[in-house]
XYZ file of C-alpha atoms in Angstrom:
697
model
C -23.241 1.109 15.409
C -21.558 -2.118 16.530
C -20.123 -3.454 13.288
C -19.117 -6.757 14.928
C -22.790 -7.730 14.848
C -23.584 -6.043 11.554
C -23.435 -9.359 9.708
C -26.296 -10.692 11.851
C -28.355 -7.589 11.121
C -27.609 -7.840 7.423
C -28.609 -11.487 7.397
C -31.982 -10.575 8.871
C -32.334 -7.761 6.334
C -31.633 -10.163 3.480
C -34.299 -12.607 4.674
C -36.791 -9.778 5.112
C -35.982 -8.434 1.651
C -36.671 -11.779 -0.006
C -39.977 -12.094 1.791
C -41.078 -8.574 0.828
C -40.013 -8.854 -2.784
C -41.446 -12.291 -3.147
C -38.714 -13.256 -5.566
C -38.831 -16.940 -6.467
C -35.667 -18.995 -6.716
C -34.377 -19.457 -10.250
C -34.988 -22.906 -11.689
C -32.297 -24.366 -13.917
C -33.361 -25.710 -17.273
C -33.007 -29.410 -17.978
C -29.342 -30.300 -18.321
C -28.177 -26.861 -17.157
C -25.999 -26.583 -14.055
C -27.527 -24.111 -11.532
C -25.633 -20.883 -10.976
C -26.195 -20.641 -7.202
C -23.247 -21.942 -5.201
C -22.623 -22.927 -1.585
C -19.062 -23.820 -0.532
C -18.316 -25.099 2.964
C -14.628 -25.314 3.825
C -12.261 -25.767 6.717
C -8.658 -26.458 7.495
C -5.877 -26.273 9.992
C -2.132 -26.243 10.273
C 0.400 -28.096 12.373
C 3.238 -25.632 12.863
C 6.623 -26.446 14.324
C 8.541 -23.260 15.015
C 7.489 -19.621 14.912
C 3.739 -19.116 14.698
C 3.974 -15.405 13.873
C 6.263 -15.936 10.856
C 3.901 -18.624 9.540
C 0.805 -16.451 9.994
C 2.433 -13.436 8.294
C 3.778 -15.512 5.396
C 0.512 -17.307 4.555
C -2.100 -15.088 6.270
C -3.749 -18.093 7.928
C -4.656 -18.935 11.511
C -2.537 -21.885 12.576
C -5.250 -23.002 15.021
C -7.620 -23.714 12.151
C -10.448 -22.052 10.287
C -13.752 -23.101 8.814
C -17.228 -22.148 7.755
C -18.850 -20.848 4.590
C -16.128 -20.001 2.106
C -18.538 -18.782 -0.564
C -22.280 -18.385 -0.967
C -23.644 -17.045 -4.241
C -27.402 -16.802 -4.718
C -29.442 -14.958 -7.308
C -33.115 -14.986 -8.204
C -35.071 -13.037 -10.781
C -38.638 -11.866 -10.388
C -40.990 -9.364 -11.995
C -39.397 -6.453 -10.095
C -35.754 -7.273 -10.756
C -32.875 -9.532 -9.749
C -31.757 -10.195 -6.182
C -28.195 -11.398 -5.572
C -26.553 -12.478 -2.327
C -22.856 -13.077 -1.749
C -21.573 -14.259 1.635
C -18.520 -15.689 3.378
C -17.941 -16.608 7.033
C -14.621 -18.256 7.892
C -14.164 -18.365 11.650
C -10.557 -18.492 12.776
C -9.337 -16.356 9.900
C -11.821 -13.676 10.957
C -12.921 -13.442 7.313
C -16.567 -12.401 6.875
C -18.595 -10.974 4.008
C -22.269 -10.361 3.388
C -23.496 -8.449 0.339
C -27.049 -8.044 -0.913
C -27.704 -6.495 -4.336
C -31.032 -5.756 -5.981
C -31.043 -4.578 -9.624
C -33.882 -3.200 -11.682
C -32.621 -2.581 -15.221
C -34.976 0.336 -15.771
C -34.861 2.137 -12.407
C -31.472 1.375 -10.809
C -29.949 -0.724 -8.052
C -29.404 -0.969 -4.292
C -26.586 -2.714 -2.447
C -25.820 -3.213 1.245
C -22.857 -5.106 2.604
C -20.371 -5.813 5.372
C -16.773 -7.026 5.053
C -14.287 -7.956 7.753
C -10.854 -9.572 7.518
C -7.632 -9.943 9.513
C -3.999 -9.281 8.597
C -1.175 -10.928 10.540
C 2.176 -9.265 11.329
C 5.417 -10.476 12.927
C 6.939 -8.334 15.679
C 10.237 -10.188 16.109
C 12.516 -7.198 15.548
C 16.184 -7.293 14.556
C 18.587 -10.010 15.638
C 22.309 -10.094 16.267
C 23.007 -13.586 15.060
C 26.680 -14.237 15.872
C 28.362 -14.905 19.206
C 25.475 -13.707 21.334
C 24.945 -14.409 25.012
C 22.106 -12.238 26.295
C 20.567 -11.885 29.733
C 17.382 -13.595 28.630
C 19.192 -16.361 26.743
C 17.890 -15.377 23.320
C 19.334 -13.653 20.285
C 16.678 -10.956 20.378
C 15.115 -8.837 23.105
C 11.615 -10.327 23.327
C 9.265 -7.887 25.049
C 5.818 -8.882 23.769
C 4.008 -11.591 21.852
C 5.301 -11.234 18.292
C 1.973 -12.450 16.840
C 0.378 -9.127 15.893
C -2.873 -8.623 14.008
C -4.997 -5.836 12.569
C -8.689 -6.299 11.870
C -10.254 -4.285 9.066
C -13.990 -3.899 8.564
C -16.222 -2.098 6.106
C -19.965 -1.475 6.036
C -21.557 0.141 3.000
C -24.854 1.088 1.386
C -24.894 1.962 -2.289
C -27.791 3.122 -4.423
C -28.117 4.113 -8.078
C -31.276 5.636 -9.503
C -32.121 6.342 -13.147
C -34.519 9.104 -14.106
C -35.604 8.848 -17.691
C -33.050 8.426 -20.447
C -30.717 11.234 -19.438
C -30.232 11.369 -15.660
C -28.468 8.938 -13.342
C -27.889 9.518 -9.608
C -25.528 7.587 -7.366
C -25.234 7.744 -3.554
C -22.886 5.656 -1.397
C -22.144 5.565 2.334
C -19.115 3.681 3.666
C -17.848 3.124 7.190
C -14.306 1.740 7.554
C -12.489 0.648 10.689
C -8.927 -0.517 11.346
C -8.004 -1.802 14.786
C -5.116 -3.812 16.204
C -1.335 -3.926 16.362
C 1.475 -4.128 13.832
C 5.266 -4.049 13.900
C 7.325 -0.890 13.407
C 10.672 -0.383 11.682
C 11.660 2.097 14.422
C 13.428 0.033 17.080
C 14.709 0.718 20.583
C 18.206 0.461 22.046
C 19.556 -2.348 24.210
C 22.893 -3.559 25.581
C 21.866 -7.227 25.357
C 24.097 -7.617 22.317
C 26.710 -10.122 23.383
C 29.274 -7.490 24.284
C 28.886 -5.427 21.105
C 27.665 -2.309 22.886
C 24.360 -0.483 22.633
C 22.382 -1.289 19.483
C 18.876 -0.393 18.293
C 17.448 -3.886 17.735
C 14.611 -4.128 20.294
C 11.252 -4.473 18.559
C 8.515 -1.875 18.903
C 4.898 -1.967 17.787
C 2.008 0.259 16.747
C -1.406 0.409 18.364
C -3.787 1.252 15.521
C -7.280 2.680 15.877
C -8.917 4.281 12.816
C -12.494 5.090 11.882
C -13.728 6.616 8.640
C -17.153 7.751 7.449
C -17.420 8.470 3.743
C -20.390 9.825 1.777
C -20.200 10.084 -2.019
C -22.812 11.473 -4.381
C -22.699 12.029 -8.120
C -25.199 12.916 -10.824
C -24.709 12.209 -14.517
C -26.507 13.770 -17.448
C -26.099 12.221 -20.887
C -27.602 13.510 -24.123
C -26.251 12.162 -27.382
C -22.583 13.081 -27.711
C -22.615 15.237 -24.556
C -22.052 14.100 -20.964
C -21.826 16.049 -17.720
C -21.037 14.776 -14.223
C -21.238 16.594 -10.885
C -20.064 14.984 -7.643
C -19.451 15.719 -3.975
C -17.518 13.745 -1.366
C -17.444 14.084 2.430
C -14.796 12.155 4.329
C -14.426 12.168 8.112
C -11.537 10.279 9.742
C -10.718 9.716 13.396
C -7.193 8.394 13.826
C -5.384 7.407 17.015
C -1.984 5.755 16.539
C 0.673 5.023 19.136
C 4.180 3.693 18.541
C 5.286 1.857 21.689
C 8.889 0.983 22.488
C 11.024 0.097 25.525
C 14.505 1.571 25.750
C 17.176 -0.459 27.551
C 14.539 -3.015 28.526
C 15.212 -5.305 31.521
C 18.276 -3.240 32.509
C 18.298 -1.961 36.089
C 17.950 1.817 36.294
C 17.714 2.174 32.486
C 14.404 0.514 31.584
C 11.832 3.005 30.324
C 8.843 2.916 28.023
C 7.792 5.390 25.348
C 4.375 5.818 23.788
C 4.434 8.238 20.859
C 0.754 9.077 20.332
C -0.574 10.808 17.220
C -4.252 11.675 16.882
C -6.193 13.638 14.299
C -9.792 14.244 13.419
C -10.132 15.416 9.834
C -13.016 16.532 7.646
C -12.574 16.514 3.886
C -15.056 18.072 1.491
C -14.629 17.731 -2.251
C -16.777 19.028 -5.099
C -15.953 18.287 -8.701
C -17.444 18.506 -12.153
C -16.705 16.922 -15.509
C -17.956 17.452 -19.055
C -17.339 15.500 -22.234
C -18.310 16.568 -25.751
C -17.913 14.419 -28.869
C -17.820 16.870 -31.762
C -17.380 14.197 -34.440
C -15.634 10.868 -34.981
C -12.250 12.596 -34.966
C -12.496 14.947 -31.954
C -13.623 14.591 -28.329
C -13.158 17.319 -25.710
C -12.996 16.752 -21.899
C -12.808 19.281 -19.051
C -12.888 18.863 -15.264
C -12.622 20.948 -12.103
C -12.139 19.851 -8.490
C -12.173 21.796 -5.215
C -11.036 20.151 -1.972
C -10.972 21.531 1.566
C -9.531 19.592 4.510
C -9.820 20.704 8.147
C -7.836 18.706 10.706
C -7.597 18.830 14.501
C -4.270 17.493 15.774
C -3.340 15.971 19.114
C -0.806 13.702 20.734
C 2.072 13.214 23.116
C 5.404 11.469 23.566
C 5.999 10.558 27.193
C 8.943 8.604 28.590
C 7.860 6.707 31.691
C 7.754 3.413 33.573
C 5.136 1.868 31.282
C 3.295 2.471 28.023
C 0.845 5.409 28.074
C 2.395 6.882 31.246
C 1.541 10.367 32.437
C 4.347 12.949 32.398
C 6.330 12.676 35.643
C 9.467 14.866 35.987
C 10.824 12.890 38.964
C 10.281 9.258 38.003
C 13.155 6.950 38.965
C 14.615 5.810 35.597
C 14.656 9.159 33.804
C 17.771 9.680 31.664
C 19.697 12.506 30.016
C 17.998 13.650 26.761
C 14.808 11.613 27.247
C 13.021 14.150 25.081
C 9.264 14.172 24.636
C 6.162 16.374 24.585
C 2.606 16.466 25.859
C -0.606 18.479 25.482
C -0.192 18.779 21.723
C -3.099 20.682 20.186
C -3.261 22.020 16.695
C -5.285 22.739 13.608
C -4.589 22.658 9.905
C -6.510 23.833 6.867
C -5.731 22.754 3.327
C -7.367 24.005 0.125
C -6.720 22.465 -3.274
C -8.129 23.512 -6.657
C -7.420 21.531 -9.827
C -8.402 22.363 -13.428
C -7.893 19.819 -16.209
C -8.693 19.873 -19.933
C -7.793 17.400 -22.664
C -8.804 16.349 -26.137
C -8.746 13.096 -28.100
C -7.992 13.790 -31.747
C -7.948 11.057 -34.428
C -6.943 12.710 -37.718
C -6.406 9.366 -39.500
C -7.148 5.703 -38.912
C -3.538 5.109 -37.871
C -2.920 8.039 -35.566
C -4.445 9.103 -32.204
C -3.329 12.328 -30.535
C -4.192 13.249 -26.883
C -2.992 16.641 -25.546
C -3.905 17.742 -22.023
C -3.304 20.638 -19.648
C -3.655 20.779 -15.851
C -3.341 23.586 -13.299
C -3.177 22.967 -9.556
C -3.239 25.484 -6.707
C -2.756 24.479 -3.066
C -2.587 26.403 0.211
C -2.021 25.020 3.701
C -1.896 26.607 7.145
C -0.905 24.728 10.309
C -0.701 25.921 13.896
C 0.153 23.731 16.884
C 1.069 24.163 20.548
C 2.720 21.702 22.907
C 4.933 21.384 25.959
C 8.390 20.052 25.094
C 10.077 17.980 27.811
C 13.681 16.956 28.368
C 16.197 16.069 31.088
C 19.583 17.628 31.716
C 22.761 15.665 32.429
C 21.866 15.991 36.132
C 18.456 14.398 35.321
C 16.625 17.639 36.053
C 13.416 18.008 34.050
C 12.913 20.912 31.679
C 9.585 21.954 30.162
C 9.238 24.515 27.372
C 5.908 25.681 25.993
C 6.279 25.998 22.234
C 4.206 26.987 19.239
C 4.819 25.954 15.642
C 3.399 27.861 12.661
C 3.581 26.758 9.056
C 2.159 28.256 5.875
C 2.553 26.743 2.426
C 1.432 27.923 -1.017
C 1.989 25.981 -4.201
C 0.991 26.456 -7.872
C 1.729 23.900 -10.548
C 1.213 23.647 -14.301
C 1.341 20.340 -16.139
C 1.091 19.590 -19.847
C 1.120 16.154 -21.414
C 1.050 14.706 -24.883
C 0.203 11.147 -25.846
C 0.172 9.571 -29.273
C -0.503 6.187 -30.837
C 0.630 5.310 -34.369
C -0.120 2.102 -36.308
C 0.941 3.167 -39.806
C 3.946 0.818 -40.027
C 3.188 -2.812 -40.853
C 3.500 -5.147 -37.832
C 4.348 -2.254 -35.499
C 2.431 -0.231 -32.903
C 4.103 2.859 -31.417
C 2.875 4.598 -28.270
C 4.555 7.734 -26.975
C 3.896 9.790 -23.855
C 5.420 13.035 -22.608
C 4.695 14.995 -19.422
C 6.082 18.366 -18.378
C 5.390 19.850 -14.939
C 6.478 23.192 -13.534
C 5.629 24.327 -10.035
C 6.643 27.036 -7.607
C 5.631 28.001 -4.130
C 6.689 29.268 -0.737
C 6.880 27.649 2.687
C 7.184 29.727 5.853
C 7.860 27.942 9.165
C 8.371 29.314 12.685
C 9.007 27.736 16.053
C 8.134 30.141 18.899
C 8.538 30.022 22.658
C 5.800 30.905 25.158
C 6.593 34.614 24.696
C 6.182 34.275 20.913
C 9.880 34.833 20.350
C 11.094 33.017 17.234
C 13.542 30.200 18.039
C 13.826 28.559 14.619
C 12.437 29.946 11.387
C 12.686 29.411 7.673
C 11.097 31.140 4.686
C 11.887 29.369 1.429
C 10.908 29.657 -2.209
C 10.658 26.283 -3.920
C 10.572 25.661 -7.643
C 10.266 22.276 -9.311
C 10.630 21.108 -12.880
C 9.640 17.584 -13.919
C 9.795 15.889 -17.297
C 8.775 12.348 -18.150
C 9.067 10.603 -21.504
C 7.985 7.083 -22.379
C 8.044 5.170 -25.639
C 6.568 1.741 -26.259
C 7.065 -0.190 -29.487
C 5.160 -3.424 -30.076
C 6.515 -5.568 -32.926
C 4.736 -8.552 -34.487
C 7.336 -10.065 -36.874
C 5.536 -13.421 -37.137
C 2.298 -15.016 -36.077
C 3.889 -16.919 -33.188
C 6.132 -14.256 -31.734
C 5.884 -10.614 -30.665
C 8.098 -8.151 -28.839
C 7.478 -5.104 -26.694
C 10.213 -2.507 -26.163
C 9.604 0.053 -23.422
C 11.797 2.995 -22.461
C 11.043 5.775 -20.000
C 12.996 8.743 -18.731
C 12.069 10.766 -15.658
C 13.863 13.844 -14.350
C 12.788 16.027 -11.438
C 14.781 19.089 -10.450
C 13.911 21.003 -7.264
C 15.496 24.312 -6.290
C 15.345 25.828 -2.780
C 15.913 29.590 -2.422
C 16.074 30.609 1.230
C 14.609 34.075 1.803
C 15.236 34.182 5.556
C 16.355 31.702 8.194
C 17.604 31.433 11.749
C 20.404 29.148 10.522
C 23.996 30.290 10.112
C 24.720 29.584 6.446
C 28.390 30.576 6.489
C 30.958 28.024 5.403
C 32.412 27.860 8.910
C 29.055 27.198 10.552
C 28.550 23.876 12.258
C 24.759 24.177 12.269
C 22.872 25.163 9.125
C 19.549 23.681 10.210
C 16.899 24.162 8.925
C 18.095 25.912 5.726
C 20.956 23.812 4.365
C 19.553 22.393 1.102
C 19.963 24.212 -2.199
C 18.832 21.726 -4.850
C 17.863 18.102 -5.547
C 18.013 16.462 -8.973
C 16.427 13.016 -9.400
C 16.895 11.141 -12.686
C 15.507 7.714 -13.614
C 16.107 5.672 -16.772
C 14.021 2.532 -17.241
C 14.276 0.065 -20.119
C 12.242 -3.123 -20.509
C 11.846 -5.715 -23.222
C 9.220 -8.451 -23.351
C 9.008 -11.398 -25.725
C 5.965 -13.613 -26.183
C 6.739 -16.801 -28.086
C 4.500 -19.678 -29.178
C 6.914 -22.369 -30.460
C 3.974 -24.775 -30.671
C 0.208 -24.452 -30.525
C 0.164 -25.764 -26.958
C 3.154 -23.811 -25.592
C 3.489 -20.119 -24.701
C 6.643 -18.515 -23.303
C 6.808 -14.972 -21.913
C 10.207 -13.449 -21.121
C 10.790 -9.999 -19.611
C 13.912 -8.031 -18.722
C 13.654 -4.710 -16.871
C 16.626 -2.440 -16.136
C 16.223 0.685 -14.003
C 18.815 3.207 -12.907
C 18.071 6.134 -10.584
C 20.498 8.858 -9.513
C 19.964 11.585 -6.920
C 22.249 14.642 -6.995
C 22.146 17.076 -4.087
C 23.647 20.492 -3.496
C 23.915 22.010 -0.016
C 24.583 25.686 0.567
C 28.297 26.383 0.265
C 29.162 22.844 -0.895
C 29.714 21.218 -4.261
C 27.093 19.167 -6.100
C 27.404 15.492 -5.091
C 25.767 12.202 -6.030
C 23.632 11.661 -2.925
C 22.278 8.293 -3.979
C 22.285 5.705 -6.738
C 19.645 3.003 -7.101
C 20.052 0.171 -9.626
C 17.520 -2.569 -10.318
C 17.483 -5.510 -12.692
C 14.466 -7.814 -12.961
C 14.266 -10.903 -15.137
C 11.160 -13.040 -15.331
C 10.257 -16.084 -17.366
C 6.919 -17.865 -17.529
C 5.791 -20.938 -19.436
C 2.339 -22.334 -20.172
C 2.252 -25.819 -21.682
C -0.693 -28.070 -22.458
C 0.856 -31.411 -23.440
C -2.655 -32.852 -23.808
C -6.257 -31.814 -23.340
C -6.150 -33.277 -19.829
C -2.851 -31.786 -18.607
C -1.494 -28.265 -18.159
C 1.843 -27.042 -16.821
C 2.528 -23.474 -15.637
C 5.936 -22.320 -14.484
C 7.496 -19.004 -13.499
C 10.831 -17.702 -12.301
C 11.736 -14.181 -11.148
C 15.255 -12.957 -10.465
C 15.904 -9.503 -8.974
C 19.102 -7.538 -8.360
C 18.458 -4.398 -6.330
C 21.141 -2.070 -4.900
C 21.070 1.337 -3.183
C 24.397 3.178 -2.807
C 24.974 6.473 -0.972
C 28.117 8.458 -0.063
C 27.749 7.193 3.505
C 28.830 3.759 2.228
C 32.245 5.182 1.280
C 33.057 6.905 4.572
C 36.393 5.872 6.087
C 37.894 6.247 9.530
C 35.627 6.264 12.577
C 32.505 6.324 10.414
C 33.437 3.330 8.257
C 30.720 0.664 7.829
C 28.169 2.562 9.906
C 25.891 2.621 6.841
C 26.227 -0.245 4.388
C 25.195 -0.487 0.782
C 21.615 -1.748 0.729
C 21.264 -4.941 -1.311
C 17.941 -6.685 -1.951
C 18.698 -9.501 -4.390
C 16.380 -12.509 -4.524
C 14.820 -15.064 -6.778
C 11.476 -16.844 -6.685
C 10.197 -19.798 -8.701
C 6.949 -21.724 -8.931
C 5.461 -24.556 -10.961
C 1.909 -25.892 -11.155
C 0.677 -29.064 -12.855
C -3.001 -29.802 -13.410
C -4.267 -33.230 -14.459
C -7.791 -34.243 -15.402
C -7.492 -37.852 -14.216
C -10.921 -38.874 -15.480
C -14.411 -37.412 -15.862
C -14.832 -37.175 -12.075
C -11.343 -36.475 -10.709
C -8.826 -33.620 -11.090
C -5.388 -33.325 -9.492
C -3.400 -30.108 -9.021
C 0.238 -30.084 -7.858
C 2.243 -26.950 -7.088
C 5.698 -26.065 -5.777
C 7.035 -22.630 -4.772
C 10.489 -21.512 -3.686
C 12.013 -18.213 -2.528
C 15.681 -17.472 -1.848
C 17.419 -14.305 -0.586
C 21.012 -14.056 0.671
C 21.632 -10.405 1.574
C 22.236 -10.559 5.315
C 25.256 -8.756 6.763
C 25.868 -8.911 10.511
C 27.159 -5.366 10.939
C 26.580 -5.401 14.679
C 30.249 -4.742 15.547
C 29.738 -1.092 14.538
C 26.019 -0.709 13.778
C 23.002 -2.990 13.371
C 22.382 -6.084 11.201
C 21.260 -5.410 7.641
C 19.461 -7.423 4.988
C 17.590 -10.681 4.682
C 18.787 -14.280 4.482
C 15.744 -16.465 3.874
C 15.028 -19.736 2.166
C 11.490 -21.032 1.998
C 9.658 -23.524 -0.129
C 6.223 -25.062 -0.166
C 4.522 -28.000 -1.850
C 0.821 -28.605 -2.277
C -1.478 -31.239 -3.736
C -5.199 -30.727 -4.353
C -7.663 -33.458 -5.327
C -11.089 -32.491 -6.710
C -13.863 -35.051 -7.248
C -17.215 -34.322 -8.888
C -19.843 -36.451 -7.195
C -22.532 -35.304 -9.629
C -23.438 -32.244 -11.721
C -24.224 -30.255 -8.598
C -21.739 -31.474 -6.002
C -17.965 -31.747 -5.771
C -15.432 -32.055 -2.997
C -11.843 -30.814 -2.715
C -9.062 -32.001 -0.434
C -5.690 -30.268 -0.160
C -2.459 -31.042 1.637
C 0.391 -28.521 1.781
C 3.838 -28.516 3.336
C 5.900 -25.368 3.922
C 9.344 -24.751 5.377
C 10.985 -21.413 6.161
C 14.565 -20.800 7.335
C 15.877 -17.327 8.135
C 19.536 -17.043 9.078
C 19.069 -13.291 9.498
C 16.717 -13.930 12.445
C 19.017 -16.535 14.045
C 16.310 -19.142 13.549
C 13.634 -17.256 15.502
C 11.423 -17.042 12.389
C 12.020 -20.626 11.241
C 9.032 -22.913 10.907
C 7.756 -26.099 9.320
C 4.062 -26.404 8.659
C 1.634 -29.042 7.434
C -1.781 -27.874 6.286
C -4.955 -29.860 5.601
C -7.896 -28.220 3.868
C -11.239 -29.536 2.653
C -14.159 -28.019 0.758
C -17.635 -29.125 -0.277
C -19.257 -27.271 -3.192
C -22.970 -27.602 -3.929
C -24.839 -25.861 -6.770
C -28.558 -25.249 -6.447
């Protein structure tokens, strides 16, 4: 089915449905404003600077957009209620059509189509200081950095009631995703102003996805008992390609890579659920789910003169270690069974107790074959036919306990605890064409996880309340290697793939929130969140080390003020300190500064003022600002890190009610973005005009 024309087909279906049903339009009572709405809107921007950065930041087409922003229509007849919702904004590629018919006694039917666009910026990294490149820019520009992905969805949904006890639900959904987006994996170039070879050249993804989803469930309800049975079938066809150019525009070095990954997967899931209310104090719930996923794999990674090249062992610009593969074929099968039971027990009016238990069993088998390609130092091609086998089994138990206590005056306590224990085995082999094992690993894995959270809400006075939240999360994973092709001795220089012994991840999170009403027309909400995460790792033959430390602090403050019945003021500020530290940051000597401490500090603020000027006119003013200063030009030894961006925007919206049914809106907005970390390539100034006519009928 061509879903680009589905909206036209759905429009015809809607008209036909109204004619068949003979549903009259609803008539508003005297003095009552009709509930049906038609909004026609349009706008456009005048952008000075980078179009792609503007489109990504505000998700708007700079060349303008317009059409039906919203159509809501409903009518009630003897057979039920018909509702229509629609949107068609050309330029933004934003379309929606949904038709819903509801009969309170028998059920409902819905059909719809949705399509929208997401903009991305493919600028890539920039070396900002002292740069003189061959193309005269501070970045290797290889393609139009205005990238977009279009998403669409078509669905039909029906619910049917049979008597007082049975309810059936069937839904079909078709999803598509198509277009291009930027990638964080970048290619190497020597256009770096004399700083050597650096990986700063932008790459991009070609995205092509299709999904067909069928869901069915049946519900039986009788008094305090409820049972649900459901099945789900999910078919996905995925074809992704990451495209990059290595040493672009350099004579004898320029080559293109398309890393293609395809899979066609079928998922089948069957599940059941029962609920029994024994009395006012006790409710019991139990559920079971079985899932089976079959996937066919494919793909290639070919280095050649252009994207999507065929493998050619003698092409002119081939280089040492231009590794790739082709003719990838494979299959995988995954089975997952999950059992879950829990109870809700309320022994007193002030205490609620919820224990639960879950068991999960998973098995996965994968087999794939491909031809691995490479080039020697003499640029002679090598091709090895390889096979990869993988088998994984995993069992996991989880128990949780949740309680709520309100027995202390002005306090509410909520506690949660989760314990998870799992163990399994993973067996992996890489074989040559003679089925001789080249690399293998057979490992037992055990994991222990515990999570605890406590929330205390305190209401000391009518105008103020506090919330205190603390959570602790620890996950310990142990790896016991049964057999491996690696040399695990202390003098070995290559322990791949069996070098890890254990990982221990610990997170502490504390937050406090205060809600204060100093006056009847003022509300303040303050929040402080502190999070600390540590990762300890132990490799075979080495001591336990702190492999990573992640610290975050978030402070936010909001204010709502109504100085009069005609004026409101809303303000907000967020401040974030975010740091990731690893042992690589402390390396000295030749490796110093290759990996820097990752800092992501920023603050954002906004304020909105609304004024009811008179009975016909409203005015809304808003201002937003964002500031980040984390950029480090580390290009002398590595690549640039971090973000240095300052942007702010101002908007004014005027709304005038022409009568009870009609009003118009006009909006002007100004935005400015400056990014030192992109050497000005993402800077822009934009002026936006927008208008809307709303009519109720």
